[in-house]
Coordinates of C-alpha atoms and ligand atoms in Angstrom, one line a residue:
M1 CA 146.4 7.9 101.6
S2 CA 148.0 5.7 99.0
R3 CA 149.4 7.5 96.0
H4 CA 147.7 5.1 93.7
I5 CA 144.2 6.5 94.4
I6 CA 145.3 9.9 93.4
E7 CA 147.2 8.6 90.4
A8 CA 144.2 6.4 89.3
V9 CA 141.8 9.3 89.7
Q10 CA 144.2 11.7 87.8
A11 CA 143.9 9.4 84.9
W12 CA 140.1 10.0 84.8
Q13 CA 140.6 13.8 84.9
P14 CA 139.9 14.4 81.2
E15 CA 136.7 12.2 81.2
L16 CA 135.4 13.7 84.4
A17 CA 136.3 17.3 83.2
A18 CA 134.2 16.5 80.0
I19 CA 131.3 15.6 82.2
R20 CA 131.7 18.7 84.2
Q21 CA 131.8 20.8 81.1
D22 CA 128.8 19.1 79.7
I23 CA 126.9 20.0 82.9
H24 CA 128.2 23.5 82.7
A25 CA 126.9 23.9 79.2
H26 CA 123.5 22.8 80.3
P27 CA 122.8 24.4 83.6
E28 CA 119.3 24.1 85.2
L29 CA 117.8 26.2 88.1
G30 CA 116.8 24.6 91.3
M31 CA 114.0 22.0 91.0
E32 CA 114.4 22.1 87.3
E33 CA 117.5 19.8 87.1
V34 CA 115.9 17.2 85.0
R35 CA 118.8 16.7 82.6
T36 CA 121.4 16.9 85.3
A37 CA 119.7 14.4 87.6
G38 CA 119.2 12.1 84.6
L39 CA 122.9 12.4 83.6
V40 CA 123.9 11.6 87.3
A41 CA 121.7 8.5 87.4
R42 CA 123.0 7.3 84.0
H43 CA 126.6 7.6 85.0
L44 CA 125.9 5.9 88.4
R45 CA 124.3 3.0 86.7
E46 CA 127.1 2.8 84.1
W47 CA 129.6 2.3 87.0
G48 CA 127.6 -0.3 88.8
V49 CA 126.0 1.9 91.5
E50 CA 122.6 1.2 92.9
V51 CA 120.4 4.3 92.1
T52 CA 117.4 5.8 93.6
E53 CA 115.8 8.7 91.7
G54 CA 113.1 11.2 92.6
V55 CA 114.1 11.7 96.2
G56 CA 112.7 15.2 97.1
Q57 CA 111.5 15.6 93.5
L58 CA 114.8 15.6 91.5
G59 CA 117.4 14.3 94.1
V60 CA 119.3 11.2 93.2
V61 CA 120.9 8.8 95.7
G62 CA 123.6 6.3 94.7
T63 CA 124.2 3.5 97.3
I64 CA 127.6 1.6 97.5
R65 CA 128.0 -1.2 99.9
G66 CA 131.4 -2.3 101.1
T67 CA 132.6 -5.8 100.8
R68 CA 133.7 -6.1 104.4
P69 CA 131.2 -6.6 107.2
G70 CA 130.1 -3.3 108.9
N71 CA 126.8 -1.5 109.7
R72 CA 128.1 2.0 109.7
T73 CA 126.7 4.2 107.0
I74 CA 127.8 7.7 105.8
G75 CA 126.2 10.2 103.3
L76 CA 128.3 12.3 100.9
R77 CA 126.4 15.2 99.5
A78 CA 126.7 17.4 96.3
D79 CA 124.3 20.0 94.8
M80 CA 123.3 20.1 91.2
D81 CA 121.7 23.5 90.6
A82 CA 122.7 26.6 88.7
L83 CA 121.9 30.3 89.1
P84 CA 119.9 32.9 87.2
I85 CA 123.0 34.7 85.9
P86 CA 123.8 35.5 82.3
E87 CA 127.3 33.9 81.8
Q88 CA 130.1 36.0 80.3
T89 CA 133.0 33.7 80.2
G90 CA 133.1 33.1 76.6
L91 CA 134.2 29.6 77.1
P92 CA 133.6 26.9 74.6
Y93 CA 131.3 25.2 77.0
A94 CA 129.6 28.2 78.3
S95 CA 125.9 28.0 79.1
K96 CA 123.6 27.1 76.3
N97 CA 120.6 28.0 78.6
P98 CA 120.3 31.9 78.4
G99 CA 120.3 33.6 81.6
V100 CA 121.1 30.5 83.6
M101 CA 124.7 29.7 84.6
H102 CA 126.7 27.4 86.8
A103 CA 128.3 30.3 88.8
C104 CA 128.6 28.5 92.1
G105 CA 130.6 25.5 90.8
H106 CA 127.8 22.9 91.5
D107 CA 128.7 21.4 88.2
G108 CA 132.0 20.7 89.8
H109 CA 130.6 19.3 93.0
T110 CA 128.3 16.9 91.0
T111 CA 131.2 15.8 88.9
M112 CA 133.6 15.2 91.9
L113 CA 130.9 13.0 93.8
L114 CA 130.4 11.1 90.5
G115 CA 134.1 10.5 90.3
A116 CA 133.9 9.2 93.9
A117 CA 131.0 7.0 93.1
R118 CA 133.1 5.4 90.3
W119 CA 136.2 5.0 92.5
L120 CA 134.1 3.5 95.4
S121 CA 132.2 1.2 93.2
E122 CA 135.4 -0.2 91.8
N123 CA 137.1 -0.3 95.2
R124 CA 134.5 -1.6 97.7
D125 CA 137.1 -3.0 100.3
F126 CA 135.5 -0.9 103.1
A127 CA 133.1 -1.9 106.0
G128 CA 129.7 -0.2 105.8
T129 CA 127.7 1.7 103.4
V130 CA 128.1 4.9 101.4
H131 CA 125.2 6.9 100.2
L132 CA 126.0 9.5 97.6
I133 CA 123.4 12.2 97.8
F134 CA 122.9 14.4 94.7
Q135 CA 120.7 17.3 95.8
P136 CA 118.7 19.6 93.7
A137 CA 118.0 23.4 94.4
E138 CA 120.6 24.5 97.0
E139 CA 120.4 28.1 95.9
G140 CA 117.4 29.2 97.9
R141 CA 114.9 26.7 96.4
G142 CA 114.6 24.3 99.2
G143 CA 116.4 21.1 97.9
A144 CA 117.8 19.9 101.1
R145 CA 114.4 20.5 102.8
A146 CA 112.8 18.6 100.0
M147 CA 115.0 15.6 100.2
L148 CA 114.6 15.5 104.1
A149 CA 110.9 15.9 103.8
D150 CA 111.0 13.0 101.5
G151 CA 112.5 10.8 104.1
L152 CA 116.2 11.0 103.0
F153 CA 117.6 9.9 106.4
E154 CA 115.0 7.3 107.0
R155 CA 115.4 5.6 103.7
F156 CA 119.1 6.1 103.4
P157 CA 120.2 6.0 107.1
C158 CA 123.4 8.0 107.8
D159 CA 125.4 8.0 110.9
A160 CA 127.3 10.8 109.5
I161 CA 126.9 13.3 106.6
Y162 CA 129.5 15.2 104.6
G163 CA 129.4 18.1 102.2
L164 CA 132.0 19.9 100.0
H165 CA 132.1 23.3 98.4
N166 CA 134.7 24.9 96.0
A167 CA 136.4 28.1 97.0
P168 CA 137.9 30.2 94.2
R169 CA 139.5 32.7 96.5
R170 CA 141.4 29.7 98.2
P171 CA 144.3 28.5 96.1
A172 CA 143.8 25.1 94.2
G173 CA 145.5 22.2 96.1
H174 CA 144.3 23.6 99.4
F175 CA 141.5 22.7 101.7
A176 CA 139.9 24.3 104.7
I177 CA 137.5 23.3 107.4
R178 CA 136.6 24.7 111.0
P179 CA 134.6 23.0 113.8
G180 CA 131.4 24.9 115.0
P181 CA 129.7 27.7 112.9
T182 CA 131.3 27.9 109.4
M183 CA 128.4 29.5 107.4
A184 CA 125.6 31.8 108.5
A185 CA 121.9 31.6 109.0
A186 CA 120.3 33.6 106.2
D187 CA 116.9 35.2 107.0
R188 CA 115.0 37.9 105.4
F189 CA 113.0 40.8 106.9
T190 CA 110.4 43.0 105.3
V191 CA 108.8 46.0 107.0
I192 CA 105.9 47.8 105.7
F193 CA 105.3 51.4 107.2
R194 CA 102.0 53.0 106.8
G195 CA 101.2 56.6 107.3
T196 CA 98.7 59.2 106.1
G197 CA 100.9 60.7 103.3
G198 CA 99.8 64.0 102.0
H199 CA 100.7 67.0 100.0
G200 CA 104.5 67.4 100.5
G201 CA 104.4 71.2 99.8
Y202 CA 101.0 72.4 101.0
T203 CA 100.2 70.3 104.1
P204 CA 103.2 68.2 105.3
H205 CA 102.4 69.2 108.9
L206 CA 99.0 67.4 108.6
A207 CA 100.7 64.3 107.4
T208 CA 102.4 61.3 109.1
D209 CA 105.6 60.9 107.2
I210 CA 106.9 57.3 106.6
T211 CA 109.9 58.6 104.8
I212 CA 111.2 60.0 108.0
V213 CA 110.4 56.7 109.8
Q214 CA 112.3 54.7 107.4
A215 CA 115.3 56.9 107.5
H216 CA 115.5 56.5 111.4
F217 CA 114.9 52.8 110.9
V218 CA 117.7 52.2 108.4
L219 CA 120.1 54.0 110.8
A220 CA 118.8 52.2 113.8
L221 CA 119.2 48.8 112.2
Q222 CA 123.1 49.1 112.6
T223 CA 122.7 49.9 116.3
I224 CA 121.4 46.2 116.5
I225 CA 124.8 45.1 115.3
G226 CA 126.7 47.8 117.3
R227 CA 124.8 47.9 120.5
N228 CA 122.7 44.7 120.9
V229 CA 124.8 42.1 119.4
A230 CA 127.8 41.3 121.8
A231 CA 131.3 42.1 120.4
K232 CA 132.3 38.5 120.6
D233 CA 129.5 37.6 118.3
A234 CA 128.9 38.4 114.8
A235 CA 125.9 39.3 112.6
V236 CA 125.1 41.3 109.4
L237 CA 122.0 43.4 108.7
S238 CA 121.9 44.8 105.1
V239 CA 118.9 46.6 103.5
G240 CA 118.5 45.5 99.9
A241 CA 115.4 47.3 98.8
I242 CA 113.3 50.4 99.7
S243 CA 110.3 51.3 97.7
A244 CA 107.6 54.0 98.0
G245 CA 106.1 57.0 96.1
N246 CA 107.1 57.8 92.5
H247 CA 109.5 60.2 91.0
I248 CA 107.0 62.0 88.8
G249 CA 104.7 62.9 91.6
A250 CA 107.6 64.0 93.9
N251 CA 105.5 66.5 95.8
V252 CA 103.2 63.5 97.1
M253 CA 104.2 62.2 100.5
P254 CA 103.6 58.3 100.1
A255 CA 101.3 56.6 102.5
E256 CA 103.1 53.2 102.3
L257 CA 106.7 52.3 102.1
T258 CA 108.3 48.8 102.0
I259 CA 111.7 48.0 103.1
S260 CA 113.4 44.6 103.1
G261 CA 116.8 43.1 103.5
T262 CA 118.9 40.3 104.7
A263 CA 119.9 39.1 108.3
R264 CA 122.9 36.8 108.9
S265 CA 124.0 35.3 112.1
Y266 CA 125.8 32.1 113.6
T267 CA 123.9 31.2 116.8
P268 CA 120.2 30.8 117.6
A269 CA 120.5 33.4 120.3
V270 CA 121.8 36.1 117.9
R271 CA 119.3 35.1 115.4
D272 CA 116.4 35.5 117.8
L273 CA 117.9 38.9 118.9
L274 CA 118.0 40.2 115.4
E275 CA 114.3 39.2 114.8
R276 CA 113.2 40.7 118.2
R277 CA 115.1 44.0 117.7
I278 CA 114.1 44.5 114.1
G279 CA 110.4 44.3 115.2
E280 CA 110.9 46.6 118.4
L281 CA 112.6 49.3 116.2
A282 CA 110.1 49.1 113.4
H283 CA 107.1 49.4 115.7
G284 CA 108.7 51.8 118.1
L285 CA 109.9 54.2 115.4
A286 CA 106.6 54.0 113.6
A287 CA 104.6 54.8 116.9
A288 CA 106.9 57.6 117.7
H289 CA 105.9 59.3 114.3
G290 CA 102.3 58.4 114.4
C291 CA 102.7 55.6 111.8
T292 CA 102.3 51.9 111.9
A293 CA 104.5 49.0 110.9
E294 CA 104.0 45.5 109.7
V295 CA 107.0 43.3 110.2
E296 CA 107.8 40.0 108.7
Y297 CA 110.9 38.0 109.5
R298 CA 111.2 35.0 107.4
R299 CA 113.8 32.4 108.5
G300 CA 115.9 30.9 105.7
V301 CA 118.5 28.2 106.3
P302 CA 120.1 28.0 109.7
A303 CA 123.8 28.4 110.4
T304 CA 126.0 25.7 109.0
V305 CA 127.6 24.2 112.1
N306 CA 130.3 21.6 111.8
H307 CA 130.3 18.9 114.4
P308 CA 133.8 18.5 116.2
E309 CA 134.3 14.8 115.7
Q310 CA 133.3 14.8 112.0
T311 CA 135.4 17.9 111.4
K312 CA 138.5 16.1 112.6
V313 CA 137.7 13.1 110.3
A314 CA 137.2 15.5 107.4
Y315 CA 140.5 17.3 108.2
A316 CA 142.4 14.0 108.4
A317 CA 140.9 12.9 105.1
A318 CA 142.0 16.0 103.3
A319 CA 145.3 16.1 104.9
A320 CA 145.8 12.5 103.6
V321 CA 145.4 13.9 100.2
V322 CA 147.3 17.1 100.0
G323 CA 149.3 17.1 103.3
A324 CA 148.5 18.8 106.6
A325 CA 150.2 22.0 105.6
A326 CA 147.8 22.6 102.9
V327 CA 144.7 22.1 104.9
D328 CA 143.7 25.3 107.0
P329 CA 142.2 24.2 110.4
N330 CA 140.9 27.7 111.2
P331 CA 139.4 29.6 108.3
D332 CA 137.2 32.5 108.9
P333 CA 133.5 31.6 109.0
S334 CA 131.7 32.9 105.9
T335 CA 128.4 35.0 106.2
G336 CA 127.2 33.2 103.0
A337 CA 124.7 30.4 103.6
E338 CA 124.2 26.8 102.7
D339 CA 121.4 24.5 102.8
F340 CA 123.5 21.6 103.9
A341 CA 123.0 23.2 107.3
L342 CA 119.5 21.5 107.5
M343 CA 121.2 18.1 107.1
L344 CA 123.7 19.0 109.7
E345 CA 120.8 19.7 112.1
Q346 CA 119.8 16.2 111.8
R347 CA 123.1 14.2 111.6
P348 CA 126.5 14.8 112.7
G349 CA 128.8 15.8 109.9
A350 CA 131.1 18.5 108.4
F351 CA 131.3 20.9 105.4
M352 CA 134.7 21.0 103.7
S353 CA 136.1 23.8 101.5
I354 CA 138.2 22.9 98.5
G355 CA 140.3 25.6 97.0
G356 CA 140.1 26.2 93.3
G357 CA 141.7 29.6 92.7
A358 CA 144.8 31.1 91.3
P359 CA 147.6 31.6 93.8
D360 CA 147.4 35.4 93.6
G361 CA 143.7 35.4 94.5
S362 CA 142.6 36.8 90.9
S363 CA 140.0 34.1 90.2
P364 CA 136.5 35.3 89.6
A365 CA 134.4 35.0 92.7
L366 CA 131.3 32.6 93.1
H367 CA 128.0 34.0 91.7
T368 CA 129.7 36.3 89.2
P369 CA 129.3 36.0 85.5
L370 CA 133.0 35.2 84.8
F371 CA 133.3 32.3 87.4
D372 CA 134.2 28.8 86.2
F373 CA 134.8 25.8 88.2
N374 CA 138.5 24.7 88.2
D375 CA 138.7 21.3 86.5
A376 CA 142.2 20.7 87.7
T377 CA 140.8 20.3 91.2
I378 CA 138.4 17.4 90.2
P379 CA 141.0 14.6 91.1
L380 CA 141.5 16.2 94.5
G381 CA 137.9 16.3 95.3
V382 CA 137.4 12.7 94.2
A383 CA 140.5 11.7 96.2
Y384 CA 139.1 13.7 99.3
W385 CA 135.8 11.7 99.1
A386 CA 137.8 8.4 98.7
S387 CA 140.0 9.4 101.7
L388 CA 136.9 10.3 103.8
V389 CA 135.2 6.9 103.2
A390 CA 138.6 5.3 104.1
Q391 CA 138.7 7.3 107.3
E392 CA 135.1 6.6 108.2
L393 CA 134.7 3.0 107.0
G394 CA 138.3 1.8 107.6
N395 CA 139.5 1.1 104.1
P396 CA 142.9 -0.4 104.5
E397 CA 143.8 1.4 101.3
G398 CA 143.7 4.5 103.3
Ligands
ZN1 ZN1 126.0 29.6 95.6
ZN2 ZN1 127.1 26.8 96.1

């Protein structure tokens, strides 16, 4: 990658950082990104990019056509939404929207893709078309699904699709990407146990006690991980909530108890296994104690699986920016989830991680009230996108 791209983009850093901080100060939850989507569309137009708004409600797609002949098309995707977290950074550009915060760095993702739009619009010496996909509602509110349902890939055909996420635990200046599963499927289970309840002091022997059932169930859940999931595979089951009875009437055995939690996995086979075994254990343990169970297993986003060919392309693009030594080709998969996975189910592509943290690993983690996207990495993200287009569409500048 020629030096001049990085130098040119570096010169835009103050302007791009100001855009990032403006987005940071005005965070919006998923499917409420009216201001953010408007800001994106305005900048794209200002930089001469063809804009389509309202894709999947609030999604924005910018389209840039190369000046050289070519039919290949690629999609570059960023997310725009914030989280329901009260910000505690005390920064001058901290959230002005109480209780809502850009704690996952999507303000940075949006800005880096905007920077790429500006660069590509001014430097169109490539063969093919780039669609810049600004997605709403990544954080569990169905943004990718909404854009896909609105015909994203029919209206904006993409031969390959790429995403990028910041990683505060990885040092700034470094990238990481692995082929295959890189983030997990995130599902939710809810089990309602029902028994007779009764007087906990006077007639417990006449009751069917769901608190005993849930105690066995919570312990048995981890036997799915230890005894059903093969050692070579990985999965997580965690209980997040248990509710029944009340602490005032503590001598009353409850007749109904609800327990729910999260299930993470990397392959369809393990995902199916988790769903089946949770149901078997809930029903089996309930039956053993004369109770019943109602089980719901709700599938969220699937695992994020990088395609091997596009992973190589993405790796080369990052290596061209920071040097191969600063691109980790084998990072551990994360048990977090990402709805870009849904796009990767439909098109080949890859999801890159860009470091943003302090070298000693002290930077606040994603989804915490002290997190802030690292503006110094904006030019690297922009250069990565430019480099990726060069790799994919043969820009001689690459
Ligand atoms: Zn997040
Ligand atoms: Zn995120």
